[in-house]
């Protein structure tokens, strides 16, 4: 199991939050995916926002979240916005 903090964008605070929702390794985060991880975080930590979702996807893609493609950002924004309407 690879520590979450070895992934880009994942610091100690995000690692702690992810662990609190049952995601304890880089492999688990990759397997679950950014959207599912974000849903788990949003349930426990309602203040998480779109930037957190970008952070998770960037970690999975092994890039800084600022380097995500515009198409990926647009897809994640639609997903995040959809949660606000529920």
Short mmCIF file of C-alpha atoms in Angstrom, two decimals:
data_model
loop_
_atom_site.label_atom_id
_atom_site.label_comp_id
_atom_site.label_asym_id
_atom_site.label_seq_id
_atom_site.Cartn_x
_atom_site.Cartn_y
_atom_site.Cartn_z
CA UNK A 1 0.00 0.00 0.00
CA UNK A 2 1.40 3.35 -1.08
CA UNK A 3 0.84 6.31 1.21
CA UNK A 4 -1.61 8.89 -0.07
CA UNK A 5 0.86 11.69 0.57
CA UNK A 6 3.17 10.29 -2.11
CA UNK A 7 0.60 11.43 -4.68
CA UNK A 8 0.64 14.98 -6.08
CA UNK A 9 -1.78 17.39 -4.39
CA UNK A 10 -2.30 15.16 -1.32
CA UNK A 11 -0.99 16.63 1.91
CA UNK A 12 -1.42 15.49 5.48
CA UNK A 13 -4.82 17.14 5.92
CA UNK A 14 -6.29 15.59 2.76
CA UNK A 15 -4.74 12.25 3.67
CA UNK A 16 -6.43 12.40 7.07
CA UNK A 17 -9.81 13.24 5.52
CA UNK A 18 -9.51 10.46 2.95
CA UNK A 19 -8.56 7.95 5.63
CA UNK A 20 -11.60 9.01 7.67
CA UNK A 21 -13.85 7.95 4.78
CA UNK A 22 -12.12 4.61 4.25
CA UNK A 23 -9.55 5.51 1.59
CA UNK A 24 -6.18 4.60 3.06
CA UNK A 25 -3.81 4.20 0.13
CA UNK A 26 -2.96 5.59 -3.28
CA UNK A 27 -4.12 2.32 -4.82
CA UNK A 28 -7.52 2.62 -3.15
CA UNK A 29 -7.95 6.21 -4.33
CA UNK A 30 -7.06 5.22 -7.89
CA UNK A 31 -9.44 2.26 -7.74
CA UNK A 32 -12.33 4.27 -6.32
CA UNK A 33 -11.83 7.28 -8.55
CA UNK A 34 -12.01 10.98 -7.86
CA UNK A 35 -15.79 11.29 -8.11
CA UNK A 36 -16.56 8.51 -5.61
CA UNK A 37 -13.86 9.77 -3.24
CA UNK A 38 -15.32 13.27 -3.50
CA UNK A 39 -18.82 11.97 -2.74
CA UNK A 40 -17.52 10.27 0.39
CA UNK A 41 -15.70 13.42 1.47
CA UNK A 42 -18.69 15.66 0.71
CA UNK A 43 -20.92 13.50 2.89
CA UNK A 44 -18.63 13.82 5.90
CA UNK A 45 -17.15 17.25 5.14
CA UNK A 46 -19.85 19.37 3.45
CA UNK A 47 -17.42 22.26 2.99
CA UNK A 48 -15.29 20.43 0.40
CA UNK A 49 -15.53 22.13 -2.96
CA UNK A 50 -14.69 21.78 -6.63
CA UNK A 51 -10.99 22.42 -5.98
CA UNK A 52 -10.91 19.32 -3.78
CA UNK A 53 -12.36 17.31 -6.66
CA UNK A 54 -9.68 18.70 -9.00
CA UNK A 55 -7.07 17.82 -6.38
CA UNK A 56 -8.24 14.22 -6.23
CA UNK A 57 -8.32 13.84 -10.01
CA UNK A 58 -4.89 15.40 -10.31
CA UNK A 59 -3.54 12.96 -7.75
CA UNK A 60 -4.98 10.04 -9.71
CA UNK A 61 -3.56 11.37 -12.99
CA UNK A 62 -0.22 12.10 -11.26
CA UNK A 63 -0.29 15.81 -12.17
CA UNK A 64 -0.72 19.09 -10.34
CA UNK A 65 -4.43 19.87 -10.33
CA UNK A 66 -3.74 23.09 -12.25
CA UNK A 67 -2.52 20.95 -15.16
CA UNK A 68 -5.74 18.99 -15.65
CA UNK A 69 -7.16 19.33 -19.15
CA UNK A 70 -9.97 21.80 -19.68
CA UNK A 71 -12.20 18.90 -20.72
CA UNK A 72 -11.50 17.08 -17.45
CA UNK A 73 -12.15 20.24 -15.42
CA UNK A 74 -15.42 20.81 -17.28
CA UNK A 75 -16.55 17.23 -16.63
CA UNK A 76 -15.70 17.50 -12.93
CA UNK A 77 -17.49 20.85 -12.66
CA UNK A 78 -20.67 19.37 -14.16
CA UNK A 79 -20.43 16.50 -11.66
CA UNK A 80 -19.90 18.87 -8.72
CA UNK A 81 -22.68 21.22 -9.83
CA UNK A 82 -25.02 18.23 -10.11
CA UNK A 83 -24.48 17.46 -6.43
CA UNK A 84 -25.68 20.94 -5.45
CA UNK A 85 -29.08 20.23 -6.96
CA UNK A 86 -29.69 17.14 -4.83
#
